[in-house]
mmCIF file of C-alpha atoms and ligand atoms in Angstrom:
data_model
loop_
_atom_site.group_PDB
_atom_site.id
_atom_site.type_symbol
_atom_site.label_atom_id
_atom_site.label_comp_id
_atom_site.label_asym_id
_atom_site.label_seq_id
_atom_site.Cartn_x
_atom_site.Cartn_y
_atom_site.Cartn_z
ATOM 1 C CA MET A 1 9.603 -20.628 -32.973
ATOM 2 C CA VAL A 2 6.702 -22.907 -31.658
ATOM 3 C CA GLN A 3 4.269 -20.542 -29.800
ATOM 4 C CA HIS A 4 3.261 -21.449 -26.233
ATOM 5 C CA HIS A 5 -0.448 -21.955 -25.820
ATOM 6 C CA LEU A 6 -0.621 -18.912 -23.495
ATOM 7 C CA THR A 7 1.228 -16.509 -25.945
ATOM 8 C CA ALA A 8 -1.795 -15.045 -27.510
ATOM 9 C CA GLU A 9 -3.631 -14.637 -24.088
ATOM 10 C CA VAL A 10 -0.638 -12.950 -22.637
ATOM 11 C CA ASP A 11 -0.397 -10.459 -25.491
ATOM 12 C CA ALA A 12 -4.136 -9.551 -25.318
ATOM 13 C CA VAL A 13 -4.220 -9.347 -21.526
ATOM 14 C CA VAL A 14 -1.013 -7.090 -21.472
ATOM 15 C CA LYS A 15 -2.310 -4.720 -24.150
ATOM 16 C CA GLN A 16 -5.828 -4.321 -22.388
ATOM 17 C CA GLN A 17 -4.282 -3.986 -18.924
ATOM 18 C CA VAL A 18 -1.769 -1.089 -20.076
ATOM 19 C CA ALA A 19 -4.690 0.675 -21.785
ATOM 20 C CA MET A 20 -6.702 0.485 -18.535
ATOM 21 C CA ALA A 21 -3.746 1.507 -16.359
ATOM 22 C CA ARG A 22 -3.127 4.548 -18.558
ATOM 23 C CA LEU A 23 -6.555 5.749 -17.890
ATOM 24 C CA GLY A 24 -6.471 8.311 -14.977
ATOM 25 C CA VAL A 25 -8.776 7.718 -12.050
ATOM 26 C CA GLY A 26 -10.902 10.567 -13.414
ATOM 27 C CA GLU A 27 -11.273 9.208 -16.848
ATOM 28 C CA CYS A 28 -12.273 5.513 -15.936
ATOM 29 C CA GLY A 29 -15.634 6.874 -15.027
ATOM 30 C CA THR A 30 -16.654 7.832 -11.466
ATOM 31 C CA GLY A 31 -16.765 5.414 -8.503
ATOM 32 C CA TRP A 32 -13.151 5.514 -7.661
ATOM 33 C CA GLN A 33 -12.797 6.570 -4.032
ATOM 34 C CA LEU A 34 -9.398 7.652 -2.566
ATOM 35 C CA PHE A 35 -8.819 5.519 0.575
ATOM 36 C CA ALA A 36 -5.218 5.864 1.405
ATOM 37 C CA GLU A 37 -2.621 8.652 0.839
ATOM 38 C CA ASP A 38 0.965 8.749 1.935
ATOM 39 C CA GLY A 39 3.229 11.425 0.487
ATOM 40 C CA GLU A 40 3.186 10.933 -3.241
ATOM 41 C CA MET A 41 1.155 7.664 -2.937
ATOM 42 C CA ARG A 42 -2.690 7.869 -3.796
ATOM 43 C CA MET A 43 -4.587 4.633 -3.479
ATOM 44 C CA TYR A 44 -8.215 4.382 -4.931
ATOM 45 C CA ARG A 45 -10.670 1.504 -4.928
ATOM 46 C CA ARG A 46 -14.218 0.730 -6.477
ATOM 47 C CA GLU A 47 -16.717 -1.168 -4.347
ATOM 48 C CA GLN A 48 -17.507 -4.012 -6.472
ATOM 49 C CA GLU A 49 -18.916 -7.575 -5.781
ATOM 50 C CA VAL A 50 -19.109 -10.667 -7.926
ATOM 51 C CA ASP A 51 -21.549 -13.336 -6.825
ATOM 52 C CA GLY A 52 -21.805 -11.722 -3.400
ATOM 53 C CA MET A 53 -17.875 -11.661 -3.060
ATOM 54 C CA VAL A 54 -15.921 -8.436 -2.637
ATOM 55 C CA VAL A 55 -13.512 -8.006 -5.599
ATOM 56 C CA ASP A 56 -12.953 -4.249 -5.181
ATOM 57 C CA PRO A 57 -10.636 -3.174 -8.081
ATOM 58 C CA LEU A 58 -7.746 -1.210 -6.765
ATOM 59 C CA LYS A 59 -5.617 1.532 -8.493
ATOM 60 C CA ALA A 60 -2.705 3.260 -6.997
ATOM 61 C CA VAL A 61 -0.524 6.050 -8.342
ATOM 62 C CA HIS A 62 2.889 6.959 -6.826
ATOM 63 C CA THR A 63 6.006 9.003 -7.830
ATOM 64 C CA VAL A 64 9.223 7.746 -6.453
ATOM 65 C CA LYS A 65 12.579 9.627 -6.863
ATOM 66 C CA GLY A 66 15.803 7.953 -7.773
ATOM 67 C CA ILE A 67 14.847 4.758 -9.626
ATOM 68 C CA THR A 68 13.557 3.965 -13.186
ATOM 69 C CA GLY A 69 10.522 1.997 -14.411
ATOM 70 C CA HIS A 70 12.834 -0.690 -15.701
ATOM 71 C CA GLU A 71 14.345 -1.140 -12.171
ATOM 72 C CA VAL A 72 10.836 -1.170 -10.478
ATOM 73 C CA CYS A 73 9.578 -3.839 -13.015
ATOM 74 C CA HIS A 74 12.710 -5.930 -12.797
ATOM 75 C CA TYR A 75 12.574 -6.378 -9.023
ATOM 76 C CA PHE A 76 8.804 -6.945 -9.078
ATOM 77 C CA PHE A 77 8.981 -9.645 -11.894
ATOM 78 C CA SER A 78 12.085 -11.446 -10.921
ATOM 79 C CA PRO A 79 11.451 -14.459 -8.647
ATOM 80 C CA GLN A 80 14.742 -14.205 -6.678
ATOM 81 C CA TYR A 81 13.832 -11.028 -4.870
ATOM 82 C CA ARG A 82 10.157 -11.769 -4.055
ATOM 83 C CA TYR A 83 10.520 -12.915 -0.634
ATOM 84 C CA ASP A 84 12.539 -9.881 0.100
ATOM 85 C CA TRP A 85 9.477 -7.508 -0.348
ATOM 86 C CA GLU A 86 6.212 -9.750 -0.418
ATOM 87 C CA THR A 87 5.681 -10.111 3.409
ATOM 88 C CA THR A 88 2.336 -11.945 2.922
ATOM 89 C CA LEU A 89 4.074 -14.960 1.135
ATOM 90 C CA GLU A 90 4.353 -18.416 2.903
ATOM 91 C CA HIS A 91 5.693 -20.138 -0.199
ATOM 92 C CA MET A 92 6.522 -19.344 -3.859
ATOM 93 C CA ASN A 93 7.823 -21.200 -6.737
ATOM 94 C CA VAL A 94 8.279 -20.830 -10.603
ATOM 95 C CA VAL A 95 6.106 -23.496 -12.036
ATOM 96 C CA GLU A 96 7.004 -22.983 -15.647
ATOM 97 C CA THR A 97 9.351 -20.693 -17.638
ATOM 98 C CA ILE A 98 7.532 -19.928 -20.775
ATOM 99 C CA SER A 99 10.225 -17.452 -21.956
ATOM 100 C CA GLU A 100 12.724 -15.122 -20.442
ATOM 101 C CA ASP A 101 9.986 -12.550 -20.137
ATOM 102 C CA THR A 102 7.131 -14.794 -19.223
ATOM 103 C CA LEU A 103 6.980 -17.155 -15.959
ATOM 104 C CA VAL A 104 4.250 -19.062 -14.355
ATOM 105 C CA PHE A 105 4.304 -18.690 -10.415
ATOM 106 C CA TYR A 106 2.518 -20.650 -7.660
ATOM 107 C CA GLN A 107 2.070 -18.574 -4.419
ATOM 108 C CA LEU A 108 0.770 -19.775 -0.933
ATOM 109 C CA HIS A 109 -0.115 -16.674 1.132
ATOM 110 C CA LYS A 110 -0.129 -16.457 4.828
ATOM 111 C CA ARG A 111 -3.364 -17.055 6.457
ATOM 112 C CA ILE A 112 -5.205 -13.953 7.408
ATOM 113 C CA TRP A 113 -7.508 -14.707 10.379
ATOM 114 C CA PRO A 114 -10.497 -15.327 10.342
ATOM 115 C CA ALA A 115 -10.360 -16.188 6.495
ATOM 116 C CA SER A 116 -8.914 -19.435 5.369
ATOM 117 C CA GLN A 117 -5.573 -19.599 3.615
ATOM 118 C CA ARG A 118 -5.342 -18.549 0.189
ATOM 119 C CA ASP A 119 -3.142 -19.703 -2.812
ATOM 120 C CA VAL A 120 -2.804 -18.455 -6.552
ATOM 121 C CA VAL A 121 -1.377 -19.596 -9.763
ATOM 122 C CA PHE A 122 -0.565 -16.796 -12.243
ATOM 123 C CA TRP A 123 1.494 -16.063 -15.333
ATOM 124 C CA SER A 124 3.711 -13.064 -15.215
ATOM 125 C CA HIS A 125 5.006 -11.008 -18.065
ATOM 126 C CA ILE A 126 7.316 -8.164 -18.229
ATOM 127 C CA ARG A 127 7.605 -5.839 -21.229
ATOM 128 C CA HIS A 128 8.727 -2.426 -22.337
ATOM 129 C CA LEU A 129 6.903 -0.117 -24.529
ATOM 130 C CA PRO A 130 7.976 2.856 -26.617
ATOM 131 C CA ASN A 131 7.144 6.217 -24.827
ATOM 132 C CA ASP A 132 4.550 7.689 -27.062
ATOM 133 C CA GLN A 133 4.782 11.156 -25.359
ATOM 134 C CA ASP A 134 8.502 11.343 -25.845
ATOM 135 C CA ARG A 135 9.748 9.289 -28.698
ATOM 136 C CA ASP A 136 13.494 9.248 -27.525
ATOM 137 C CA GLY A 137 12.620 9.296 -23.791
ATOM 138 C CA PRO A 138 12.971 6.160 -21.684
ATOM 139 C CA HIS A 139 10.685 3.352 -22.516
ATOM 140 C CA ILE A 140 7.565 2.575 -20.326
ATOM 141 C CA TRP A 141 7.885 -0.655 -18.510
ATOM 142 C CA THR A 142 5.158 -2.942 -17.313
ATOM 143 C CA VAL A 143 4.556 -6.301 -15.363
ATOM 144 C CA VAL A 144 1.207 -8.029 -15.839
ATOM 145 C CA ASN A 145 0.227 -10.889 -13.559
ATOM 146 C CA GLN A 146 -2.913 -13.009 -14.597
ATOM 147 C CA SER A 147 -4.300 -15.985 -12.856
ATOM 148 C CA THR A 148 -4.052 -19.116 -14.758
ATOM 149 C CA GLU A 149 -4.681 -23.024 -14.554
ATOM 150 C CA HIS A 150 -1.946 -25.367 -14.283
ATOM 151 C CA PRO A 151 -2.310 -29.065 -14.229
ATOM 152 C CA GLU A 152 0.311 -29.414 -11.422
ATOM 153 C CA TYR A 153 -1.698 -27.027 -9.210
ATOM 154 C CA PRO A 154 -5.394 -27.827 -9.462
ATOM 155 C CA GLY A 155 -7.417 -25.470 -7.422
ATOM 156 C CA CYS A 156 -9.253 -27.944 -5.220
ATOM 157 C CA SER A 157 -6.673 -28.979 -2.716
ATOM 158 C CA GLY A 158 -9.348 -28.510 -0.062
ATOM 159 C CA LYS A 159 -6.924 -26.962 2.668
ATOM 160 C CA THR A 160 -6.477 -23.726 0.822
ATOM 161 C CA VAL A 161 -8.646 -21.426 -1.217
ATOM 162 C CA ARG A 162 -7.791 -20.491 -4.659
ATOM 163 C CA ILE A 163 -7.914 -16.804 -5.585
ATOM 164 C CA TYR A 164 -8.030 -15.155 -8.923
ATOM 165 C CA LEU A 165 -6.370 -11.912 -9.833
ATOM 166 C CA THR A 166 -5.233 -9.609 -12.531
ATOM 167 C CA VAL A 167 -2.515 -7.079 -11.678
ATOM 168 C CA CYS A 168 -0.749 -4.531 -13.825
ATOM 169 C CA LEU A 169 2.258 -2.532 -12.664
ATOM 170 C CA LEU A 170 2.940 0.271 -15.279
ATOM 171 C CA CYS A 171 6.056 2.482 -14.884
ATOM 172 C CA GLN A 172 7.093 5.663 -16.720
ATOM 173 C CA THR A 173 10.599 7.089 -15.940
ATOM 174 C CA ILE A 174 10.906 10.900 -15.789
ATOM 175 C CA VAL A 175 14.358 12.323 -16.453
ATOM 176 C CA ASN A 176 15.220 15.949 -15.618
ATOM 177 C CA PRO A 177 18.799 16.215 -17.188
ATOM 178 C CA PRO A 178 21.088 18.380 -15.200
ATOM 179 C CA LYS A 179 21.518 22.158 -16.695
ATOM 180 C CA ASP A 180 25.200 21.790 -16.910
ATOM 181 C CA GLY A 181 25.344 18.873 -19.202
ATOM 182 C CA ALA A 182 26.689 16.437 -16.433
ATOM 183 C CA PRO A 183 25.844 12.844 -16.717
ATOM 184 C CA ILE A 184 22.387 11.807 -15.475
ATOM 185 C CA SER A 185 22.421 10.776 -11.708
ATOM 186 C CA ARG A 186 19.775 9.227 -9.554
ATOM 187 C CA ASN A 187 18.936 12.758 -8.257
ATOM 188 C CA ASP A 188 17.675 13.575 -11.858
ATOM 189 C CA ILE A 189 15.442 10.686 -12.272
ATOM 190 C CA SER A 190 12.042 9.685 -10.845
ATOM 191 C CA CYS A 191 9.432 6.880 -11.746
ATOM 192 C CA LYS A 192 5.698 7.244 -12.076
ATOM 193 C CA ILE A 193 4.061 4.222 -10.862
ATOM 194 C CA THR A 194 0.480 3.020 -11.630
ATOM 195 C CA TYR A 195 -0.460 -0.290 -9.807
ATOM 196 C CA CYS A 196 -3.825 -1.783 -10.741
ATOM 197 C CA SER A 197 -5.122 -4.968 -9.009
ATOM 198 C CA VAL A 198 -8.422 -7.061 -8.982
ATOM 199 C CA VAL A 199 -8.247 -9.904 -6.506
ATOM 200 C CA ASN A 200 -11.223 -12.282 -6.425
ATOM 201 C CA PRO A 201 -10.816 -13.962 -2.986
ATOM 202 C CA GLY A 202 -12.103 -17.335 -4.266
ATOM 203 C CA GLY A 203 -14.112 -18.887 -1.513
ATOM 204 C CA TRP A 204 -16.412 -16.633 0.565
ATOM 205 C CA ALA A 205 -14.934 -14.270 3.141
ATOM 206 C CA PRO A 206 -16.923 -11.491 5.040
ATOM 207 C CA ALA A 207 -16.868 -8.338 3.166
ATOM 208 C CA SER A 208 -15.858 -6.385 6.118
ATOM 209 C CA VAL A 209 -12.910 -8.699 6.774
ATOM 210 C CA LEU A 210 -11.885 -8.427 2.985
ATOM 211 C CA ARG A 211 -12.039 -4.581 2.789
ATOM 212 C CA ALA A 212 -10.113 -4.266 6.101
ATOM 213 C CA VAL A 213 -7.382 -6.657 4.773
ATOM 214 C CA TYR A 214 -7.049 -4.660 1.427
ATOM 215 C CA LYS A 215 -7.154 -1.476 3.251
ATOM 216 C CA ARG A 216 -4.186 -2.514 5.448
ATOM 217 C CA GLU A 217 -2.337 -4.605 3.106
ATOM 218 C CA TYR A 218 -2.055 -2.763 -0.069
ATOM 219 C CA PRO A 219 -0.438 0.524 1.218
ATOM 220 C CA LYS A 220 1.945 -1.378 3.270
ATOM 221 C CA PHE A 221 2.817 -3.491 0.111
ATOM 222 C CA LEU A 222 3.430 -0.553 -2.124
ATOM 223 C CA LYS A 223 5.580 1.381 0.376
ATOM 224 C CA ARG A 224 7.607 -1.642 1.255
ATOM 225 C CA PHE A 225 8.033 -2.688 -2.381
ATOM 226 C CA THR A 226 9.241 0.719 -3.495
ATOM 227 C CA ALA A 227 11.570 1.292 -0.602
ATOM 228 C CA TYR A 228 13.002 -2.117 -1.403
ATOM 229 C CA VAL A 229 13.700 -1.000 -4.949
ATOM 230 C CA ILE A 230 15.280 2.271 -3.934
ATOM 231 C CA ASN A 231 17.555 0.423 -1.535
ATOM 232 C CA GLN A 232 18.500 -2.335 -4.036
ATOM 233 C CA SER A 233 19.254 0.266 -6.748
ATOM 234 C CA LYS A 234 20.955 3.090 -4.997
ATOM 235 C CA ASN A 235 24.544 1.952 -5.317
ATOM 236 C CA LYS A 236 24.096 0.361 -8.760
ATOM 237 C CA PRO A 237 24.336 1.794 -12.277
ATOM 238 C CA ILE A 238 20.778 3.190 -13.505
ATOM 239 C CA MET A 239 18.930 0.661 -15.517
ATOM 240 C CA PHE A 240 17.167 2.703 -18.082
HETATM 241 C C1 LIG B 1 -8.881 -12.945 3.144
HETATM 242 C C2 LIG B 1 -7.750 -12.339 2.158
HETATM 243 C C3 LIG B 1 -7.907 -12.988 0.902
HETATM 244 C C4 LIG B 1 -6.938 -12.506 -0.091
HETATM 245 C C5 LIG B 1 -5.429 -12.594 0.408
HETATM 246 C C6 LIG B 1 -4.462 -12.037 -0.758
HETATM 247 C C7 LIG B 1 -3.873 -13.035 -1.470
HETATM 248 C C8 LIG B 1 -3.076 -12.603 -2.567
HETATM 249 C C9 LIG B 1 -2.743 -11.211 -2.683
HETATM 250 C C10 LIG B 1 -1.765 -10.736 -3.778
HETATM 251 C C11 LIG B 1 -1.253 -11.640 -4.664
HETATM 252 C C12 LIG B 1 -0.248 -11.150 -5.578
HETATM 253 C C13 LIG B 1 -0.017 -9.865 -5.559
HETATM 254 S S1 LIG B 1 1.036 -9.362 -6.929
HETATM 255 O O1 LIG B 1 0.854 -7.862 -7.020
HETATM 256 O O2 LIG B 1 0.975 -10.056 -8.093
HETATM 257 C C14 LIG B 1 2.668 -9.383 -6.289
HETATM 258 C C15 LIG B 1 3.146 -10.898 -6.262
HETATM 259 O O3 LIG B 1 2.916 -11.412 -5.098
HETATM 260 C C16 LIG B 1 -0.683 -8.985 -4.717
HETATM 261 C C17 LIG B 1 -1.553 -9.384 -4.061
HETATM 262 C C18 LIG B 1 -3.481 -10.326 -1.891
HETATM 263 C C19 LIG B 1 -4.346 -10.674 -1.020
HETATM 264 C C20 LIG B 1 -4.848 -9.780 0.032
HETATM 265 C C21 LIG B 1 -4.342 -9.737 1.386
HETATM 266 C C22 LIG B 1 -4.165 -8.550 0.525
HETATM 267 C C23 LIG B 1 -2.820 -8.245 0.070
HETATM 268 C C24 LIG B 1 -2.673 -7.033 -0.661
HETATM 269 C C25 LIG B 1 -1.514 -6.732 -1.080
HETATM 270 C C26 LIG B 1 -0.327 -7.573 -0.834
HETATM 271 C C27 LIG B 1 -0.589 -8.625 -0.079
HETATM 272 N N1 LIG B 1 -1.711 -9.005 0.344
#
């Protein structure tokens, strides 16, 4: 099978991002500050600037009952559901289908006053990995999104500012089998979610504006997305 020119990059970035996501916030060195908490959800960020621009890495951990890692990654990766949960989207389209588990997206996000409107081109890859703690346990599922270039979407349209991002959603399914040997139901499962994101906002935007936007948007996004997966999955057979 002829390899796509991105195949090697996808494999390298996915491996690197999964390794990073697996590190707890304690282990990846100090500097992680908790900035939002809601029930089981904890959101951390590190204050980081690149060429005077705020690119604060974000790491969120969350545990959600009644859904699996496969289901969380399925709804995060698949384009047909995106408008349902990504409220900051003005337009999205699949630019290229590299394979059934690797797509290239274009996304135009709603303008966030006073900054100019942003857009992004990224490849998105979904993969499951053997669970190295529990050999016969459910696999770990991940989706990695990484900015990329695409000839049809040069980053200099003038009207919008091109952003750059690396995102890793890593999901571990926890099963507590019922004592009486009954079949596993949604009451017996939960999903440990780690969401890592680094967004370079492209053109300059005031640090105070960016930090306020991230502080507001990320918790909203993760709560809304996980609620969406619960609602979509509740009356369907469990996807392990
Ligand atoms: C002045 C603001 C400049 C940056 C605006 C912007 C653009 C894209 C993005 C973004 C793009 C993709 C992803 S994803 O995880 O791959 C899912 C697929 O959509 C996630 C977040 C974020 C933000 C920042 C609003 C902030 C924000 C944070 C979470 C959600 C929406 N907006």
